[in-house]
Short mmCIF file of C-alpha atoms in Angstrom, two decimals:
data_model
loop_
_atom_site.label_atom_id
_atom_site.label_comp_id
_atom_site.label_asym_id
_atom_site.label_seq_id
_atom_site.Cartn_x
_atom_site.Cartn_y
_atom_site.Cartn_z
CA MET H 1 79.74 -6.33 57.04
CA HIS H 2 78.45 -9.40 58.60
CA ASP H 3 77.11 -11.21 55.15
CA GLU H 4 81.09 -10.53 54.11
CA SER H 5 82.94 -12.03 56.66
CA LEU H 6 80.11 -14.91 56.08
CA ASN H 7 81.22 -15.41 52.42
CA LEU H 8 85.34 -14.62 53.20
CA GLY H 9 84.90 -17.84 55.54
CA ALA H 10 83.12 -19.94 53.08
CA ALA H 11 84.93 -19.50 50.94
CA ALA H 12 88.18 -20.10 52.59
CA ILE H 13 86.98 -23.68 53.64
CA GLY H 14 86.18 -24.13 49.74
CA SER H 15 89.54 -23.63 48.83
CA ASN H 16 92.76 -25.60 48.46
CA ALA H 17 94.42 -22.99 50.64
CA ARG H 18 97.11 -24.35 53.46
CA PRO H 19 98.11 -23.03 56.02
CA ARG H 20 100.54 -20.97 56.33
CA SER H 21 102.49 -22.22 59.28
CA SER H 22 105.95 -23.50 59.04
CA ARG H 23 105.07 -26.68 61.52
CA GLY H 24 102.16 -27.41 59.48
CA PRO H 25 104.62 -30.19 57.03
CA ALA H 26 106.42 -31.14 60.88
CA LEU H 27 103.35 -31.67 62.38
CA LEU H 28 101.60 -33.85 58.88
CA ALA H 29 104.85 -36.64 59.16
CA VAL H 30 104.18 -36.78 62.36
CA ALA H 31 101.76 -38.11 63.10
CA ARG H 32 101.69 -40.27 59.40
CA GLN H 33 105.01 -41.45 61.31
CA SER H 34 102.34 -42.18 64.25
CA ALA H 35 99.83 -43.59 62.11
CA ALA H 36 102.03 -46.29 60.56
CA ASN H 37 103.51 -47.29 64.25
CA SER H 38 99.96 -47.53 65.23
CA PRO H 39 98.55 -50.92 66.68
CA PHE H 40 96.15 -51.27 63.73
CA LYS H 41 98.66 -50.90 61.58
CA LYS H 42 100.55 -53.47 63.05
CA TRP H 43 97.63 -56.18 63.73
CA ARG H 44 96.26 -55.51 60.08
CA HIS H 45 99.67 -56.26 58.36
CA SER H 46 100.15 -58.73 59.97
CA ALA H 47 96.27 -60.43 59.53
CA GLU H 48 97.27 -59.65 55.44
CA THR H 49 100.36 -61.61 56.40
CA PRO H 50 99.23 -65.26 54.78
CA LEU H 51 100.95 -68.03 57.36
CA ARG H 52 103.91 -70.65 56.23
CA PRO H 53 103.72 -73.60 59.03
CA LYS H 54 107.37 -74.88 59.16
CA PRO H 55 107.83 -77.60 57.73
CA VAL H 56 107.49 -81.07 59.01
CA LYS H 57 110.17 -83.77 59.08
CA PHE H 58 108.84 -87.08 58.22
CA GLY H 59 111.64 -89.26 58.08
CA ARG H 60 110.42 -92.37 60.47
CA VAL H 61 106.61 -91.18 60.74
CA ALA H 62 105.13 -94.72 59.74
CA VAL H 63 107.79 -96.38 62.07
CA LEU H 64 106.22 -94.04 64.89
CA LEU H 65 102.76 -94.67 64.29
CA LEU H 66 103.25 -98.12 64.35
CA ALA H 67 105.29 -98.19 67.82
CA ALA H 68 102.40 -95.74 68.50
CA SER H 69 99.81 -97.79 68.01
CA LEU H 70 101.56 -100.27 70.23
CA GLY H 71 102.15 -98.27 73.20
CA VAL H 72 105.63 -98.56 72.35
CA SER H 73 109.22 -95.79 73.24
CA CYS H 74 112.24 -95.83 72.17
CA ARG H 75 114.90 -96.83 75.56
CA SER H 76 118.42 -96.88 75.40
CA LEU H 77 118.95 -99.98 77.22
CA ASP H 78 121.87 -102.02 75.56
CA PRO H 79 120.69 -104.39 73.52
CA LEU H 80 121.12 -108.40 74.01
CA PRO H 81 123.71 -110.06 72.47
CA SER H 82 123.31 -111.41 68.69
CA VAL H 83 122.10 -115.13 68.58
CA ASP H 84 123.88 -117.47 66.97
CA LEU H 85 120.50 -119.52 65.47
CA SER H 86 123.16 -122.80 64.13
CA ALA H 87 123.83 -123.42 68.10
CA PRO H 88 123.28 -126.56 69.41
CA GLY H 89 119.83 -127.23 70.61
CA TYR H 90 118.06 -124.93 68.86
CA ARG H 91 114.98 -126.20 66.91
CA MET H 92 114.82 -124.24 63.79
CA GLN H 93 110.64 -123.42 62.46
CA HIS H 94 109.93 -120.95 58.46
CA GLY H 95 107.35 -120.46 57.99
CA GLN H 96 104.46 -117.68 56.65
CA ALA H 97 102.04 -115.55 58.62
CA LEU H 98 99.63 -112.78 58.26
CA TRP H 99 100.19 -109.96 61.25
CA LYS H 100 97.34 -106.95 62.23
CA PRO H 101 98.68 -104.66 64.44
CA ALA H 102 95.94 -103.57 65.52
CA LYS H 103 91.93 -104.08 65.33
CA THR H 104 92.61 -100.37 62.90
CA ARG H 105 95.22 -101.60 61.25
CA PRO H 106 96.03 -103.66 58.16
CA GLU H 107 96.94 -106.84 57.91
CA LEU H 108 100.86 -107.86 56.97
CA ALA H 109 102.35 -110.50 55.29
CA GLY H 110 105.49 -111.67 55.79
CA GLU H 111 107.79 -114.41 56.15
CA LEU H 112 108.07 -115.81 60.26
CA LEU H 113 110.32 -117.32 61.55
CA LEU H 114 110.80 -119.30 65.41
CA ALA H 115 113.22 -120.78 66.58
CA THR H 116 113.32 -122.41 70.17
CA LYS H 117 114.85 -124.25 73.13
CA ALA H 118 114.13 -126.69 75.86
CA ASN H 119 114.82 -124.36 78.68
CA GLY H 120 112.62 -121.83 77.41
CA ASP H 121 114.42 -119.88 75.25
CA PHE H 122 113.05 -118.38 71.65
CA PHE H 123 114.03 -115.77 68.17
CA VAL H 124 111.47 -115.10 66.45
CA GLN H 125 110.99 -112.80 63.65
CA PHE H 126 108.82 -111.70 60.88
CA THR H 127 110.44 -110.29 58.05
CA LYS H 128 109.15 -108.99 54.71
CA THR H 129 111.27 -108.59 52.47
CA PRO H 130 113.84 -105.85 52.96
CA PHE H 131 112.60 -105.04 55.98
CA THR H 132 112.00 -106.29 58.97
CA LEU H 133 109.20 -105.18 60.68
CA ALA H 134 109.11 -107.67 64.81
CA THR H 135 111.64 -109.27 66.01
CA ALA H 136 110.78 -110.86 69.50
CA GLN H 137 113.85 -112.97 71.71
CA ARG H 138 114.04 -114.45 75.80
CA VAL H 139 117.25 -115.35 77.18
CA GLY H 140 117.13 -116.81 79.96
CA ASP H 141 115.37 -114.22 82.54
CA GLN H 142 116.11 -111.53 79.58
CA TRP H 143 113.70 -110.05 77.42
CA GLN H 144 113.71 -107.71 73.83
CA ILE H 145 112.08 -106.76 71.17
CA ASP H 146 112.43 -104.71 68.35
CA LEU H 147 109.74 -103.23 65.86
CA GLY H 148 111.03 -101.07 62.74
CA SER H 149 114.13 -103.05 62.11
CA GLY H 150 115.51 -102.01 65.59
CA ASP H 151 114.62 -98.49 65.46
CA TYR H 152 112.24 -98.57 68.81
CA ARG H 153 113.02 -101.56 70.94
CA ARG H 154 111.98 -102.45 74.68
CA SER H 155 113.85 -105.41 76.99
CA GLY H 156 113.50 -105.89 80.40
CA HIS H 157 114.12 -109.19 82.77
CA GLY H 158 111.57 -111.91 83.94
CA PRO H 159 108.26 -112.72 81.60
CA PRO H 160 108.18 -110.60 79.05
CA PRO H 161 104.67 -108.47 78.38
CA VAL H 162 102.02 -110.31 77.03
CA ARG H 163 100.20 -107.78 74.69
CA PHE H 164 102.94 -108.74 72.20
CA VAL H 165 101.77 -111.49 70.14
CA TRP H 166 105.56 -112.63 69.69
CA PHE H 167 105.83 -113.13 72.93
CA PRO H 168 102.98 -115.82 73.57
CA LEU H 169 103.12 -117.39 70.02
CA PRO H 170 105.97 -119.90 71.63
CA ALA H 171 103.91 -121.05 74.05
CA ALA H 172 101.19 -121.44 72.44
CA LEU H 173 102.83 -123.83 69.19
CA ALA H 174 104.68 -126.16 71.70
CA GLY H 175 100.72 -126.48 73.71
CA ALA H 176 101.25 -124.41 77.31
CA GLY H 177 98.88 -122.64 76.56
CA VAL H 178 98.31 -118.78 76.47
CA SER H 179 97.15 -116.28 79.25
CA ARG H 180 94.51 -113.68 79.28
CA ASN H 181 92.49 -111.44 76.61
CA TRP H 182 94.55 -114.92 73.77
CA SER H 183 93.72 -117.06 72.34
CA PHE H 184 94.97 -119.64 70.28
CA LYS H 185 93.34 -122.78 67.70
CA ARG H 186 94.53 -124.71 64.65
CA VAL H 187 92.81 -123.80 61.69
CA MET H 188 94.10 -126.32 59.86
CA THR H 189 97.22 -129.11 60.78
CA ASN H 190 99.86 -126.43 60.00
CA LEU H 191 98.09 -123.86 60.50
CA TRP H 192 97.01 -121.72 63.06
CA LYS H 193 95.88 -118.56 64.65
CA LEU H 194 96.49 -116.04 67.78
CA GLU H 195 94.10 -113.68 68.69
CA ASN H 196 93.77 -110.58 70.82
CA HIS H 197 90.01 -110.13 71.58
CA ARG H 198 91.38 -106.82 73.56
CA THR H 199 93.22 -105.49 71.37
CA GLY H 200 92.39 -106.72 67.88
CA GLU H 201 95.92 -108.23 67.27
CA THR H 202 96.07 -111.78 65.10
CA LEU H 203 98.46 -113.09 63.61
CA GLU H 204 98.04 -116.83 61.86
CA GLY H 205 99.98 -118.70 59.66
CA GLY H 206 102.21 -121.62 59.37
CA PHE H 207 105.22 -123.60 58.98
CA PHE H 208 106.28 -125.51 56.70
CA PRO H 209 106.71 -129.40 56.56
#
């Protein structure tokens, strides 16, 4: 009797018989649903799903990089009125120059325009056709600098910041000297070089006779 019951139990274990209880299918469905919603299942799904980076807008990235390298920030100050270079008192000079914005930046070749007055007002613009790369001006006790065709502007009152090469340029060409960190030298009769030894910014060029 004992051996017969063991054989019957072994046969039941090796068979494909299903539980007779009517609750079996319902319990199985609940178990599957629970497994589908388990934290492990969710983690596995997220791990197997490829990451899709958000699209980046590159509209003014080039100008931003240049502005960042020069420590320029965007401001919403009212711009200075347009300069009338045909007005009496301006001395106009046209030439060509090589501008190196910083030690790690490449040189940029372009056209240089400098207009000065005896009272200290000036307007300087560096262009690479068809783009205006830099514009700086001083009118009375106000100054303004624009980079990237005016996309980024700084302005203020009093002496202009000398860390921008465009502001010490008029005084250096007039023989008035330059502030610390800057050096100015005449390479030839009509050629000169203005350099900031701390930042590596340089501007070298000459004006047409």
